[in-house]
mmCIF file of C-alpha atoms in Angstrom:
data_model
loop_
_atom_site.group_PDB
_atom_site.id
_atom_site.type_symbol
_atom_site.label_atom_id
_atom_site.label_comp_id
_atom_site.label_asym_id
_atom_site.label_seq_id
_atom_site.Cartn_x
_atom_site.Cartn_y
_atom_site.Cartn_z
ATOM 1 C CA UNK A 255 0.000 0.000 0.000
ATOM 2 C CA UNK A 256 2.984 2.479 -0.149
ATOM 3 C CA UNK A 257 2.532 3.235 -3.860
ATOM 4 C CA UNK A 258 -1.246 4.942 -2.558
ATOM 5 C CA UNK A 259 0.370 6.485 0.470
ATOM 6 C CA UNK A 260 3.017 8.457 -1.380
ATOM 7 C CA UNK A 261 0.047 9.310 -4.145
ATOM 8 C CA UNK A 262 -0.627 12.787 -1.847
ATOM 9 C CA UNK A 263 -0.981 15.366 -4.158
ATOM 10 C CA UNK A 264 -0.669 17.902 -1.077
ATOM 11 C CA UNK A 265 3.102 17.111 -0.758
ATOM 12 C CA UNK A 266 4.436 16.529 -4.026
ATOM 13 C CA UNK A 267 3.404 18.352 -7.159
ATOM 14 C CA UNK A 268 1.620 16.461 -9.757
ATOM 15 C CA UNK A 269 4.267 15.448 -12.109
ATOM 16 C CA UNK A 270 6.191 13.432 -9.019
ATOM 17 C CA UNK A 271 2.822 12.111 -8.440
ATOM 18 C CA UNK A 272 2.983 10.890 -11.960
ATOM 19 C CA UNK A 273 6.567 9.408 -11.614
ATOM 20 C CA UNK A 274 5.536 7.840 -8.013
ATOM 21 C CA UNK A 275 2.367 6.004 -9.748
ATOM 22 C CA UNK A 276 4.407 4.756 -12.690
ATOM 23 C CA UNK A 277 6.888 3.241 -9.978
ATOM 24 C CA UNK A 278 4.213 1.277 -8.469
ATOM 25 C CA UNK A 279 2.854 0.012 -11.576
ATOM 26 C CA UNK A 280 5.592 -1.662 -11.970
ATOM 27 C CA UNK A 281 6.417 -2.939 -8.166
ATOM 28 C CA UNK A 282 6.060 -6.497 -7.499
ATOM 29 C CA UNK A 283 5.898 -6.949 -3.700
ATOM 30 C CA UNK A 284 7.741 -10.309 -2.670
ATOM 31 C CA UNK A 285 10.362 -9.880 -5.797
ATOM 32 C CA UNK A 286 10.855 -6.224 -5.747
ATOM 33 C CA UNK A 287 12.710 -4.230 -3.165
ATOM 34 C CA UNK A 288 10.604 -1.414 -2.084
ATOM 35 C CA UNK A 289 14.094 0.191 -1.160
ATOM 36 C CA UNK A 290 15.360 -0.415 -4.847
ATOM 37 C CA UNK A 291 11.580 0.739 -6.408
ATOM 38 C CA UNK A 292 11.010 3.453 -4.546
ATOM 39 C CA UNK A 293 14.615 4.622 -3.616
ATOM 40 C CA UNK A 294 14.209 8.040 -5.861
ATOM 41 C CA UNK A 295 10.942 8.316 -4.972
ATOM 42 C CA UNK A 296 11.790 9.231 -1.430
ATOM 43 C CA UNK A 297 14.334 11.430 -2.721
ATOM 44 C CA UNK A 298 11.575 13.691 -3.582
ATOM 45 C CA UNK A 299 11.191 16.730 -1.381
ATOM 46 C CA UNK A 300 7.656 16.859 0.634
ATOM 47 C CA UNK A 301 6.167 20.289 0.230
ATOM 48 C CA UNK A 302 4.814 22.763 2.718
ATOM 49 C CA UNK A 303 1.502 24.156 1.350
ATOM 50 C CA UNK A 304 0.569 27.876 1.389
ATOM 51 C CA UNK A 305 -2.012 28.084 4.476
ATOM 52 C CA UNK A 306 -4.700 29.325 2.791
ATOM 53 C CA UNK A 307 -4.301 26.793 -0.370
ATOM 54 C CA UNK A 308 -4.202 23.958 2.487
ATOM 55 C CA UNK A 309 -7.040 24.954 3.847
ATOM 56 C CA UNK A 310 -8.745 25.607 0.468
ATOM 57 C CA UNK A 311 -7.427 21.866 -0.643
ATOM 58 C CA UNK A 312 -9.511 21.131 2.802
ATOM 59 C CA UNK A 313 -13.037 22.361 1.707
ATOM 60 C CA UNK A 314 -12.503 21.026 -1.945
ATOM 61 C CA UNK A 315 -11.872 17.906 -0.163
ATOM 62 C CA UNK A 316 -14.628 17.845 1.627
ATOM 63 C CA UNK A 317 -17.538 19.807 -0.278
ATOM 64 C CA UNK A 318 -17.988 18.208 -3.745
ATOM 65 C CA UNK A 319 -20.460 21.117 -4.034
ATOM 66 C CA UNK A 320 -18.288 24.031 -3.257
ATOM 67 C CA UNK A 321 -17.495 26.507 -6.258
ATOM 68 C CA UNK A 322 -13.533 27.310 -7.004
ATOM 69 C CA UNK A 323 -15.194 30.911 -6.139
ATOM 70 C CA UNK A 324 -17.266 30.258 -2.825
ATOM 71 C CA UNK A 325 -13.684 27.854 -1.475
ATOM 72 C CA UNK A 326 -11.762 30.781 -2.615
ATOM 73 C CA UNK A 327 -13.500 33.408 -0.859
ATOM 74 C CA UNK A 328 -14.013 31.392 2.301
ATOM 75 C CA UNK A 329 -9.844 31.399 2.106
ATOM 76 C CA UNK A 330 -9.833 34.807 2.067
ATOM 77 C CA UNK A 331 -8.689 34.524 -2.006
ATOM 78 C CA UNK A 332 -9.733 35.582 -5.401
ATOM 79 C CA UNK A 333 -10.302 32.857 -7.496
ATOM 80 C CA UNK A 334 -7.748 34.376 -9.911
ATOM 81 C CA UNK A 335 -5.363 33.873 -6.980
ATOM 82 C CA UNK A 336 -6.705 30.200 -5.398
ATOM 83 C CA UNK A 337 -6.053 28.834 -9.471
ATOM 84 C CA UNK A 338 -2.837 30.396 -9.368
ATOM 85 C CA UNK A 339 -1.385 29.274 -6.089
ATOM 86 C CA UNK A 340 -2.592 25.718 -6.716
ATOM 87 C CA UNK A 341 -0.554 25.854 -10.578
ATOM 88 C CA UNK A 342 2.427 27.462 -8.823
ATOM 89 C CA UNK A 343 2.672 24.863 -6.197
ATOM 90 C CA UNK A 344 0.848 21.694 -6.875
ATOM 91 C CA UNK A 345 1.222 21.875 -11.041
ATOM 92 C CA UNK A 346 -2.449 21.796 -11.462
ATOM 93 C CA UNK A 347 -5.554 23.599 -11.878
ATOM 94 C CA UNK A 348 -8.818 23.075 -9.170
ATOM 95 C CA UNK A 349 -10.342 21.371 -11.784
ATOM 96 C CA UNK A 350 -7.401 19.044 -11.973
ATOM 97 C CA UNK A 351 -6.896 18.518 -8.242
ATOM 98 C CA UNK A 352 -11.032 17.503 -8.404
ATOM 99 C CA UNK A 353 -10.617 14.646 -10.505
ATOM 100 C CA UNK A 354 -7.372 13.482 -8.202
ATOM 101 C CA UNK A 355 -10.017 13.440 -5.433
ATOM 102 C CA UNK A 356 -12.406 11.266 -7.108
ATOM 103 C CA UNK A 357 -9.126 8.690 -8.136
ATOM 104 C CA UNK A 358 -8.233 8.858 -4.588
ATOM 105 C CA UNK A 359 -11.419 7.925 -3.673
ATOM 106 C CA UNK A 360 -11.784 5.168 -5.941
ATOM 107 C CA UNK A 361 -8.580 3.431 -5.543
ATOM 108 C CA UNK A 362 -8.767 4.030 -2.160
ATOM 109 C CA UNK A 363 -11.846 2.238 -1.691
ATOM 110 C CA UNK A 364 -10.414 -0.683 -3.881
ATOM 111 C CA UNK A 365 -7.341 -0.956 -1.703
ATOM 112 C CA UNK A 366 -8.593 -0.240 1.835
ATOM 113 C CA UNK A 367 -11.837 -1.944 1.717
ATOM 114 C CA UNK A 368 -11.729 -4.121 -1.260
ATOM 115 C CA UNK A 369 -14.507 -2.153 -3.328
ATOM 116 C CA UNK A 370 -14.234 -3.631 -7.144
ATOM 117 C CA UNK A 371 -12.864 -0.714 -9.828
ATOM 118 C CA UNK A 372 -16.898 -0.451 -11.310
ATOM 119 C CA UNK A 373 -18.375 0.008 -7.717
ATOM 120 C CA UNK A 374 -15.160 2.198 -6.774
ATOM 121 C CA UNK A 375 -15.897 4.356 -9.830
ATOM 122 C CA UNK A 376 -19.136 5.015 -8.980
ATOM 123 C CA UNK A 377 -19.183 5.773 -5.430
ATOM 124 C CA UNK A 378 -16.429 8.252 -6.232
ATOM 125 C CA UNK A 379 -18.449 10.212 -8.773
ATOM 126 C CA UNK A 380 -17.575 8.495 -11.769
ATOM 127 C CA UNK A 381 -19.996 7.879 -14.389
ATOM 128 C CA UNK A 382 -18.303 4.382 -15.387
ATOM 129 C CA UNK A 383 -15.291 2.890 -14.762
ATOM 130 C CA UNK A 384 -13.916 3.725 -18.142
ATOM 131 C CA UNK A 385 -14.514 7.222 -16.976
ATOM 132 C CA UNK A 386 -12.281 6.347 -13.982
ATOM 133 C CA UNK A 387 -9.295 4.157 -16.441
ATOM 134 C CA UNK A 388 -9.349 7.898 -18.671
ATOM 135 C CA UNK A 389 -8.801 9.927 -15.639
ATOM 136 C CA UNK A 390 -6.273 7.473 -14.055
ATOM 137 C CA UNK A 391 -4.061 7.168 -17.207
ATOM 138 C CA UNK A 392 -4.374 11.203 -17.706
ATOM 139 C CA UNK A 393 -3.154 12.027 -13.804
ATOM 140 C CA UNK A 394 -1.204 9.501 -13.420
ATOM 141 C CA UNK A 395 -0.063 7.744 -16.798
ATOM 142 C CA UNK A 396 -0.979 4.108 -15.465
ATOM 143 C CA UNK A 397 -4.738 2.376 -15.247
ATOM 144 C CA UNK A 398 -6.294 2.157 -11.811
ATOM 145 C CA UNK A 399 -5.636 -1.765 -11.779
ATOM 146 C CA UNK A 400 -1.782 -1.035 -12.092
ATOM 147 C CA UNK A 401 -2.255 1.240 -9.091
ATOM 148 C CA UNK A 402 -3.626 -1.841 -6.950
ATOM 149 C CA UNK A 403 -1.310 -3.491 -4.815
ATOM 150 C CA UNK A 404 -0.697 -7.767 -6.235
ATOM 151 C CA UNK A 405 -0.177 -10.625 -4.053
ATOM 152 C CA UNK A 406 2.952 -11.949 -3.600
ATOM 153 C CA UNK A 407 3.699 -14.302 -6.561
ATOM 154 C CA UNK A 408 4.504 -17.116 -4.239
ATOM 155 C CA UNK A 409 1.195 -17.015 -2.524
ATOM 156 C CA UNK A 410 -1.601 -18.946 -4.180
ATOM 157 C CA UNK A 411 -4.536 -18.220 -4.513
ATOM 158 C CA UNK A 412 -7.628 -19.379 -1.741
ATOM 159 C CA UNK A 413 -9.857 -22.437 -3.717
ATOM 160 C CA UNK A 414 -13.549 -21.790 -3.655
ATOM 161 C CA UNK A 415 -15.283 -24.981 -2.310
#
C-alpha cells in the first residue's frame, strides 16, 4: 500500500505524483525491493503548502459542491489567486486537483476496503469505470488496476469450495 500512500498530491506536485504512480505500476511486492523501487521516490522533497491553499485543498476535499469561487473566498482569495497558487505549487488547476479526489477515492476504496474498480468508480463520482481508467491514465499515466497493490507471486490463490 505504499505506492497509494506516497500518491498525496498535497506534498508533491503532480508530475512526481505521476513518476511515483508509474513506480508502483511496476512494483512487485515479494520480488521487488521497495528500497530499490522506490529509492528516488523518497528522494523527492515533501512540500509545505501555502495556508490558505491547504485549507482551500480542505473544503474542496470535503464539499464536492463548493465553487472554485465560494472555497476561494471562504480562504480569504480571489479565485484568480486560489487557481494560481494551486498551478504554482501543486502543477495543477482546481479542476485538476477535483478529478485526483475522485481517483483517490476510488482506488482508495479498492485498496482499503476491497470495493471492485466499477463500484469504486461510482461511489467516487464516476460515471463508469472507463470514466475512472481515462482519468487514471491522464493524472497519473498508469490504469487504476496497475495502481492496486498484487499478491505476492509465491502465494496462491484461496480455492472456492
Amino acid at each position: 500500500y505504499a505506492g497509494v500512500a506516497y500518491l498525496d498530491a498535497r506534498h508533491y506536485r503532480f508530475e512526481d505524483v505521476r513518476r511515483l504512480a508509474r513506480l508502483w505500476a511496476g512494483f512487485v511486492p515479494g520480488v521487488d525491493s521497495i528500497q530499490e523501487a522506490f529509492g528516488d521516490a523518497q528522494k523527492v522533497p515533501r512540500r509545505r503548502l501555502d495556508a490558505r491553499l491547504s485549507r482551500a485543498l480542505d473544503i474542496l476535499d470535503t464539499d464536492d459542491d463548493e465553487t472554485v469561487r465560494e472555497c476561494a473566498a471562504r480562504v480569504g482569495l480571489s479565485e484568480s489567486r486560489l487557481t494560481h497558487l494551486m498551478v504554482d505549487e501543486l502543477g495543477a488547476p482546481p479542476r485538476t486537483w477535483r478529478r485526483w479526489l475522485k481517483l483517490r477515492r476510488a482506488i482508495g476504496a479498492t485498496v482499503l476496503r476491497g470495493t471492485n474498480l466499477t463500484q469504486a468508480a461510482h461511489d467516487a463520482g464516476f460515471t463508469d469505470s472507463a470514466h475512472l481508467t481515462r482519468t487514471c491514465k491522464q493524472l497519473t499515466g498508469v490504469l487504476p488496476s496497475q495502481m492496486l497493490p498484487r499478491p505476492d507471486p509465491g502465494t496462491k490463490k484461496p480455492r472456492r469450495a
